[in-house]
CSV table of C-alpha atoms and ligand atoms in Angstrom, one decimal:
chain,number,residue,atom,x,y,z
A,10,MET,CA,65.4,-22.4,123.8
A,11,SER,CA,64.3,-21.7,127.4
A,12,ILE,CA,65.0,-18.3,128.9
A,13,ASN,CA,67.5,-20.1,131.2
A,14,GLN,CA,69.6,-21.1,128.2
A,15,ILE,CA,70.1,-17.6,127.0
A,16,HIS,CA,73.4,-16.3,128.3
A,17,ILE,CA,74.0,-12.6,128.0
A,18,ARG,CA,77.6,-11.7,128.2
A,19,LEU,CA,77.9,-8.3,129.7
A,20,LYS,CA,80.9,-6.3,128.9
A,21,PRO,CA,82.9,-5.6,132.1
A,22,TYR,CA,82.4,-1.9,133.1
A,23,TYR,CA,85.4,0.0,131.9
A,24,ASP,CA,86.4,2.6,134.4
A,25,PRO,CA,89.6,4.4,133.2
A,26,ASP,CA,91.8,6.0,135.8
A,27,VAL,CA,92.5,9.7,136.1
A,28,ASP,CA,95.6,9.6,134.0
A,29,THR,CA,93.8,7.9,131.1
A,30,VAL,CA,90.9,10.3,131.2
A,31,VAL,CA,93.1,13.4,131.4
A,32,ASN,CA,95.5,12.2,128.6
A,33,GLY,CA,92.4,11.3,126.5
A,34,ILE,CA,90.9,14.8,127.0
A,35,MET,CA,94.1,16.5,126.1
A,36,ASN,CA,94.6,14.4,123.0
A,37,GLY,CA,91.1,15.3,121.7
A,38,ASP,CA,89.4,12.0,122.6
A,39,ARG,CA,85.7,13.0,122.8
A,40,HIS,CA,84.6,9.9,124.6
A,41,MET,CA,87.0,10.7,127.4
A,42,LEU,CA,85.7,14.3,127.4
A,43,SER,CA,82.1,13.1,127.6
A,44,ARG,CA,83.0,10.6,130.3
A,45,ALA,CA,84.7,13.4,132.4
A,46,ILE,CA,81.6,15.7,132.0
A,47,THR,CA,79.4,12.8,133.2
A,48,LEU,CA,81.7,12.4,136.2
A,49,ILE,CA,81.5,16.0,137.2
A,50,GLU,CA,77.7,15.9,136.8
A,51,SER,CA,77.4,12.8,138.9
A,52,GLN,CA,76.0,13.0,142.4
A,53,LYS,CA,78.0,10.0,143.7
A,54,PRO,CA,80.7,10.8,146.3
A,55,GLU,CA,83.1,8.3,144.7
A,56,HIS,CA,82.8,10.2,141.4
A,57,GLU,CA,83.3,13.6,143.0
A,58,LYS,CA,86.9,12.9,144.1
A,59,LYS,CA,87.9,11.6,140.7
A,60,ALA,CA,86.2,14.5,139.0
A,61,HIS,CA,88.1,17.0,141.1
A,62,GLU,CA,91.4,15.4,140.3
A,63,ILE,CA,90.6,15.5,136.6
A,64,LEU,CA,89.5,19.2,136.9
A,65,ASP,CA,92.7,20.1,138.8
A,66,ARG,CA,94.9,18.5,136.1
A,67,CYS,CA,92.8,20.2,133.3
A,68,LEU,CA,93.0,23.6,135.0
A,69,ALA,CA,96.8,23.2,135.3
A,70,LYS,CA,97.0,23.1,131.5
A,71,LYS,CA,96.2,26.8,131.4
A,72,THR,CA,94.6,26.8,127.9
A,73,SER,CA,92.3,29.5,126.9
A,74,SER,CA,89.4,29.8,124.5
A,75,LEU,CA,86.7,32.3,123.5
A,76,ARG,CA,83.8,31.6,125.9
A,77,ILE,CA,80.5,32.8,124.5
A,78,GLY,CA,77.1,32.6,126.1
A,79,ILE,CA,74.1,32.4,123.8
A,80,THR,CA,70.8,33.2,125.5
A,81,GLY,CA,67.2,33.7,124.5
A,82,SER,CA,63.7,32.6,125.2
A,83,PRO,CA,62.4,29.2,124.0
A,84,GLY,CA,61.8,29.3,120.3
A,85,SER,CA,63.9,32.4,119.8
A,86,GLY,CA,66.1,30.4,117.4
A,87,LYS,CA,69.1,29.5,119.6
A,88,SER,CA,69.9,26.1,118.3
A,89,THR,CA,69.4,27.1,114.7
A,90,PHE,CA,71.5,30.2,115.3
A,91,ILE,CA,74.3,28.2,117.0
A,92,GLU,CA,74.3,25.9,114.0
A,93,ALA,CA,74.7,28.8,111.5
A,94,LEU,CA,77.3,30.6,113.6
A,95,GLY,CA,79.1,27.3,114.3
A,96,GLU,CA,79.4,26.5,110.6
A,97,LEU,CA,81.0,29.9,110.0
A,98,ILE,CA,83.4,29.4,112.9
A,99,ILE,CA,84.5,26.0,111.6
A,100,SER,CA,84.9,27.3,108.1
A,101,GLN,CA,87.5,29.7,109.5
A,102,GLY,CA,89.6,26.7,110.7
A,103,LEU,CA,88.5,26.9,114.4
A,104,THR,CA,87.1,24.1,116.6
A,105,LEU,CA,83.9,24.6,118.7
A,106,ALA,CA,82.4,23.0,121.8
A,107,VAL,CA,78.7,23.7,122.5
A,108,LEU,CA,77.3,23.1,126.0
A,109,ALA,CA,73.7,22.9,125.0
A,110,ILE,CA,70.5,22.8,126.9
A,111,ASP,CA,69.4,19.2,127.5
A,112,PRO,CA,66.0,19.0,125.8
A,113,SER,CA,65.1,15.9,127.9
A,114,SER,CA,65.9,17.6,131.3
A,115,HIS,CA,63.1,18.4,133.7
A,116,GLN,CA,64.1,22.1,133.8
A,117,SER,CA,63.5,22.6,130.1
A,118,LYS,CA,60.3,20.6,130.0
A,119,GLY,CA,57.8,22.3,127.7
A,120,SER,CA,60.2,25.1,126.9
A,121,ILE,CA,62.1,23.2,124.2
A,122,LEU,CA,60.9,21.2,121.3
A,123,GLY,CA,62.2,18.1,122.9
A,124,ASP,CA,61.5,15.6,120.1
A,125,LYS,CA,63.5,17.6,117.6
A,126,ALA,CA,67.1,16.7,117.0
A,127,ARG,CA,69.0,19.9,118.0
A,128,MET,CA,72.0,21.0,116.1
A,129,GLU,CA,72.0,17.9,114.0
A,130,LYS,CA,74.3,19.2,111.2
A,131,LEU,CA,76.8,20.6,113.7
A,132,SER,CA,76.8,17.4,115.6
A,133,SER,CA,78.1,15.5,112.6
A,134,ARG,CA,81.2,17.8,112.2
A,135,LYS,CA,84.4,16.5,113.5
A,136,GLU,CA,85.4,20.1,114.4
A,137,ALA,CA,82.4,20.5,116.7
A,138,TYR,CA,81.6,18.8,120.0
A,139,ILE,CA,78.0,19.2,121.3
A,140,ARG,CA,77.1,18.2,124.8
A,141,PRO,CA,73.7,18.7,126.4
A,142,THR,CA,74.5,19.7,130.0
A,143,ALA,CA,72.5,18.6,133.1
A,144,SER,CA,71.2,21.5,135.0
A,145,SER,CA,69.5,19.7,137.8
A,146,GLY,CA,68.0,22.1,140.3
A,147,TYR,CA,68.9,25.1,138.2
A,148,LEU,CA,66.7,27.0,135.8
A,149,GLY,CA,67.6,27.8,132.3
A,150,GLY,CA,70.1,25.1,131.3
A,151,THR,CA,73.1,26.4,133.3
A,152,SER,CA,74.4,25.2,136.6
A,153,PRO,CA,77.7,25.6,138.5
A,154,LYS,CA,78.7,22.3,136.8
A,155,THR,CA,78.6,24.1,133.4
A,156,HIS,CA,81.7,26.1,134.5
A,157,GLU,CA,83.5,22.8,135.2
A,158,ALA,CA,82.4,21.5,131.8
A,159,ILE,CA,83.9,24.6,130.2
A,160,VAL,CA,87.2,23.9,132.0
A,161,LEU,CA,87.2,20.4,130.5
A,162,CYS,CA,86.4,21.6,127.0
A,163,GLU,CA,89.1,24.1,127.2
A,164,ALA,CA,91.7,21.5,128.2
A,165,ALA,CA,90.5,19.5,125.2
A,166,GLY,CA,91.7,22.4,123.1
A,167,TYR,CA,88.5,23.8,121.6
A,168,ASP,CA,89.0,27.3,120.3
A,169,VAL,CA,85.5,28.5,120.9
A,170,ILE,CA,83.1,27.3,123.7
A,171,MET,CA,79.4,28.3,123.5
A,172,VAL,CA,77.1,27.9,126.4
A,173,GLU,CA,73.4,27.9,125.6
A,174,THR,CA,70.9,29.1,128.2
A,175,VAL,CA,67.2,30.0,128.2
A,176,GLY,CA,66.6,33.6,129.1
A,177,VAL,CA,65.1,33.3,132.6
A,178,GLY,CA,67.3,35.7,134.5
A,179,GLN,CA,68.9,33.3,137.0
A,180,SER,CA,70.8,31.3,134.3
A,181,GLU,CA,72.2,34.5,132.7
A,182,VAL,CA,73.6,35.9,135.9
A,183,LEU,CA,75.3,32.5,136.5
A,184,VAL,CA,76.5,32.2,132.9
A,185,ASP,CA,78.0,35.8,133.2
A,186,THR,CA,80.4,34.4,135.8
A,187,MET,CA,81.8,31.8,133.4
A,188,VAL,CA,81.8,33.3,129.8
A,189,ASP,CA,83.4,36.4,128.3
A,190,PHE,CA,80.8,37.5,125.8
A,191,ILE,CA,77.0,37.1,126.0
A,192,LEU,CA,74.8,37.3,122.9
A,193,LEU,CA,71.1,37.8,123.6
A,194,LEU,CA,68.8,36.5,120.9
A,195,MET,CA,65.4,38.2,120.6
A,196,LEU,CA,62.5,37.7,118.2
A,197,PRO,CA,61.3,40.5,116.0
A,198,GLY,CA,58.5,42.4,117.8
A,199,SER,CA,59.6,41.5,121.3
A,200,GLY,CA,60.5,45.1,122.2
A,201,ASP,CA,57.7,45.2,124.7
A,202,GLU,CA,59.5,42.6,126.8
A,203,LEU,CA,62.1,45.3,127.5
A,204,GLN,CA,59.9,46.6,130.4
A,205,GLY,CA,60.1,43.3,132.3
A,206,ILE,CA,62.5,40.6,133.1
A,207,LYS,CA,64.5,41.1,129.8
A,208,ARG,CA,65.8,44.4,131.1
A,209,GLY,CA,68.0,42.5,133.6
A,210,ILE,CA,69.2,40.2,130.9
A,211,MET,CA,69.9,43.1,128.6
A,212,GLU,CA,72.3,44.5,131.2
A,213,ILE,CA,74.6,41.6,131.0
A,214,ALA,CA,74.4,41.2,127.2
A,215,ASP,CA,77.4,42.3,125.1
A,216,ALA,CA,75.4,42.3,121.9
A,217,VAL,CA,71.8,41.6,120.8
A,218,ALA,CA,70.8,39.7,117.7
A,219,ILE,CA,67.2,39.9,116.5
A,220,THR,CA,66.5,36.5,114.9
A,221,LYS,CA,64.4,35.3,112.0
A,222,THR,CA,64.4,38.6,110.2
A,223,ASP,CA,63.6,37.0,106.9
A,224,GLY,CA,60.3,36.8,105.0
A,225,ASP,CA,57.7,39.4,106.1
A,226,GLN,CA,59.5,40.1,109.4
A,227,SER,CA,61.8,42.8,108.0
A,228,GLY,CA,59.6,45.8,108.8
A,229,ILE,CA,58.9,44.8,112.4
A,230,ALA,CA,62.5,43.8,112.8
A,231,ALA,CA,63.7,47.3,111.9
A,232,ILE,CA,61.4,48.7,114.6
A,233,SER,CA,62.7,46.2,117.2
A,234,ARG,CA,66.2,47.1,116.4
A,235,ALA,CA,65.6,50.8,117.1
A,236,GLU,CA,63.8,49.9,120.3
A,237,PHE,CA,66.7,47.7,121.5
A,238,GLU,CA,69.3,50.3,120.5
A,239,ALA,CA,67.4,52.9,122.5
A,240,ALA,CA,67.2,50.5,125.5
A,241,LEU,CA,70.9,49.6,125.4
A,242,ARG,CA,71.8,53.3,125.5
A,243,MET,CA,69.8,53.7,128.7
A,244,LEU,CA,71.7,50.9,130.4
A,245,PRO,CA,74.8,51.2,132.5
A,246,VAL,CA,78.0,50.4,130.6
A,247,LYS,CA,79.2,46.8,131.1
A,248,HIS,CA,82.8,47.2,129.8
A,249,PRO,CA,84.2,50.7,129.3
A,250,VAL,CA,85.9,49.6,126.1
A,251,TRP,CA,82.8,48.1,124.5
A,252,GLN,CA,79.8,49.6,122.8
A,253,ARG,CA,76.9,47.1,122.4
A,254,GLU,CA,75.3,46.7,119.1
A,255,VAL,CA,72.0,45.2,117.8
A,256,PHE,CA,72.1,43.0,114.7
A,257,LEU,CA,69.4,41.8,112.3
A,258,THR,CA,69.9,38.2,111.6
A,259,SER,CA,68.4,35.1,110.0
A,260,ALA,CA,69.9,31.7,110.5
A,261,LEU,CA,67.9,30.5,107.5
A,262,THR,CA,69.4,32.9,105.0
A,263,GLY,CA,72.6,33.6,106.8
A,264,LYS,CA,71.8,37.3,107.1
A,265,GLY,CA,73.9,39.0,109.8
A,266,ILE,CA,75.7,35.9,111.0
A,267,GLU,CA,79.1,37.2,109.7
A,268,GLU,CA,78.5,40.6,111.2
A,269,VAL,CA,77.8,39.0,114.6
A,270,TRP,CA,81.0,36.9,114.4
A,271,GLN,CA,83.0,40.0,113.4
A,272,ASN,CA,81.5,41.8,116.4
A,273,ILE,CA,82.5,38.9,118.7
A,274,SER,CA,86.0,38.9,117.3
A,275,ASP,CA,86.3,42.7,117.7
A,276,PHE,CA,85.1,42.3,121.3
A,277,PHE,CA,87.9,39.8,122.1
A,278,THR,CA,90.5,42.1,120.4
A,279,ALA,CA,89.3,45.0,122.5
A,280,MET,CA,89.3,42.9,125.7
A,281,ARG,CA,92.8,41.5,125.1
A,282,LYS,CA,94.1,45.0,124.7
A,283,GLY,CA,94.7,46.3,128.2
A,284,ASN,CA,94.6,42.7,129.6
A,285,ILE,CA,90.9,42.9,130.4
A,286,LEU,CA,90.4,39.3,129.4
A,287,ASP,CA,93.1,38.1,131.8
A,288,THR,CA,91.4,40.0,134.6
A,289,ARG,CA,88.1,38.5,133.6
A,290,ARG,CA,89.7,35.0,133.7
A,291,ARG,CA,90.8,35.6,137.2
A,292,GLU,CA,87.3,36.7,138.2
A,293,GLN,CA,85.9,33.6,136.6
A,294,LEU,CA,88.3,31.4,138.6
A,295,LYS,CA,87.3,33.3,141.8
A,296,SER,CA,83.6,32.7,141.2
A,297,LEU,CA,84.3,29.1,140.4
A,298,LEU,CA,86.0,28.8,143.8
A,299,TYR,CA,82.9,30.2,145.6
A,300,THR,CA,80.3,28.2,143.6
A,301,VAL,CA,82.2,25.0,144.2
A,302,LEU,CA,82.6,25.9,147.9
A,303,GLU,CA,78.9,26.6,148.2
A,304,GLU,CA,78.0,23.3,146.6
A,305,MET,CA,80.5,21.4,148.8
A,306,LEU,CA,79.3,23.0,152.0
A,307,LYS,CA,75.6,22.3,151.1
A,308,LYS,CA,76.4,18.7,150.4
A,309,GLU,CA,78.5,18.3,153.6
A,310,PHE,CA,75.8,20.0,155.6
A,311,PHE,CA,72.8,18.0,154.4
A,312,SER,CA,74.6,14.7,154.6
A,313,HIS,CA,75.9,15.3,158.1
A,314,PRO,CA,74.5,12.6,160.5
A,315,ASP,CA,73.4,15.1,163.1
A,316,VAL,CA,71.7,17.3,160.5
A,317,VAL,CA,70.0,14.3,159.0
A,318,ALA,CA,68.9,13.2,162.5
A,319,SER,CA,67.4,16.5,163.6
A,320,LYS,CA,66.2,18.1,160.4
A,321,GLU,CA,62.7,16.7,160.4
A,322,ARG,CA,62.1,17.5,164.1
A,323,ILE,CA,63.3,21.1,163.6
A,324,GLU,CA,61.1,21.4,160.5
A,325,GLN,CA,58.1,20.3,162.5
A,326,GLU,CA,58.9,22.7,165.4
A,327,VAL,CA,59.1,25.5,162.9
A,328,LEU,CA,55.8,24.5,161.3
A,329,SER,CA,54.1,24.4,164.7
A,330,THR,CA,55.7,27.9,165.5
A,331,GLU,CA,57.5,26.5,168.5
A,332,LEU,CA,60.7,27.6,166.9
A,333,SER,CA,61.3,30.4,164.5
A,334,PRO,CA,62.9,29.6,161.1
A,335,PHE,CA,66.0,31.6,162.2
A,336,SER,CA,66.4,29.6,165.5
A,337,GLY,CA,65.8,26.4,163.6
A,338,ALA,CA,68.5,27.2,161.1
A,339,LYS,CA,70.9,28.2,163.8
A,340,SER,CA,70.3,25.1,165.8
A,341,LEU,CA,71.0,22.9,162.7
A,342,ILE,CA,74.2,24.8,162.0
A,343,ASP,CA,75.3,24.4,165.6
A,344,SER,CA,74.8,20.7,165.4
A,345,PHE,CA,76.8,20.6,162.2
A,346,ILE,CA,79.7,22.6,163.6
A,347,ARG,CA,79.8,20.8,167.0
A,348,ARG,CA,80.9,17.6,165.5
A,349,ARG,CA,83.3,18.8,162.9
B,20,GDP,P1,65.4,27.5,120.3
B,20,GDP,O1,64.3,26.9,121.1
B,20,GDP,O2,65.6,28.9,120.8
B,20,GDP,O3,66.6,26.7,120.2
B,20,GDP,O4,64.8,27.7,118.8
B,20,GDP,P2,65.0,26.8,117.5
B,20,GDP,O5,66.4,27.1,117.0
B,20,GDP,O6,64.6,25.5,117.8
B,20,GDP,O7,64.0,27.5,116.5
B,20,GDP,C1,62.6,27.5,116.8
B,20,GDP,C2,61.9,27.5,115.5
B,20,GDP,O8,62.2,28.7,114.7
B,20,GDP,C3,62.2,26.3,114.6
B,20,GDP,O9,61.1,25.9,114.0
B,20,GDP,C4,63.2,26.9,113.5
B,20,GDP,O10,63.1,26.3,112.3
B,20,GDP,C5,62.7,28.3,113.4
B,20,GDP,N1,63.8,29.3,113.0
B,20,GDP,C6,65.0,29.3,113.6
B,20,GDP,N2,65.8,30.3,113.0
B,20,GDP,C7,65.0,30.8,112.0
B,20,GDP,C8,65.3,31.8,111.1
B,20,GDP,O11,66.3,32.4,111.0
B,20,GDP,N3,64.3,32.1,110.2
B,20,GDP,C9,63.0,31.5,110.3
B,20,GDP,N4,62.1,31.9,109.4
B,20,GDP,N5,62.8,30.5,111.2
B,20,GDP,C10,63.8,30.2,112.1
């Protein structure tokens, strides 16, 4: 048979309308949920309009979930911990969505064991939905799109939503605007990191779990716990109703996992009293407004014909010191505004 005789019948591309996608999401159809997340992550302008319509409809449903950020350095045991905690959550009759770091993304290159199947056991559970999220242009696995993905998972009715990030600072500050509780995972013996970048991350953590405290790590883990407890006492209070704690855990043996979940549950009870959680939800919506606005403005600006036409010339003038960076930026903004 010659190559010309081979007929490949391509399936026509199925492009469901907004109603179908939204109804699918609300009826727990994971394919529709995944499709919607792909749409919000897409850079194509025709996808953007549809994605916004879907998001508007999902936000109108006004569902609520426990939003939890899980952060830690590469290798600190995040995916193994999420599996162990996820199994416990499911065993209590709850459903769980995990917005995980995409091991194949450029941002996480080298920082994640990419060839390893992440959260394999949890992925096979019908009560769990695991989605690696694209974080293009953002460090640490979180981007403003993560917030939109949370909204979609919430409309799909998941009781708990976990967002995984790599502890690099930028991603935690961002994730703090979208989740209610942040759990920081630290390896035993990492107390010396408290002096540097981790201090900032500690400030936004609501609890710390020292991971892998099994085998011969117990001695060093106890020292780390004391160090972290001392460090937490020195930090400004994040929520007046909440005292942060440090837990010794092992995802392998299950040690400390129940205590961590109990702590998270206590946190939500404390936050619901006095309507702190509602206030936080409103703050999250406000920050979503401004991150979306910023993204939209950036996109509009850089695709504006006058900006596109003069960007390179202005860049050259700045490089040759004919123009200062401030005058250059001002001139680009002027040409953007003039033709609006
Ligand atoms: P991540 O990069 O933060 O997601 O870390 P992983 O969950 O991939 O874990 C990194 C390595 O630590 C893997 O080889 C895991 O098997 C191992 N690991 C994770 N949790 C534990 C634990 O509780 N105890 C021990 N001994 N090893 C663990």
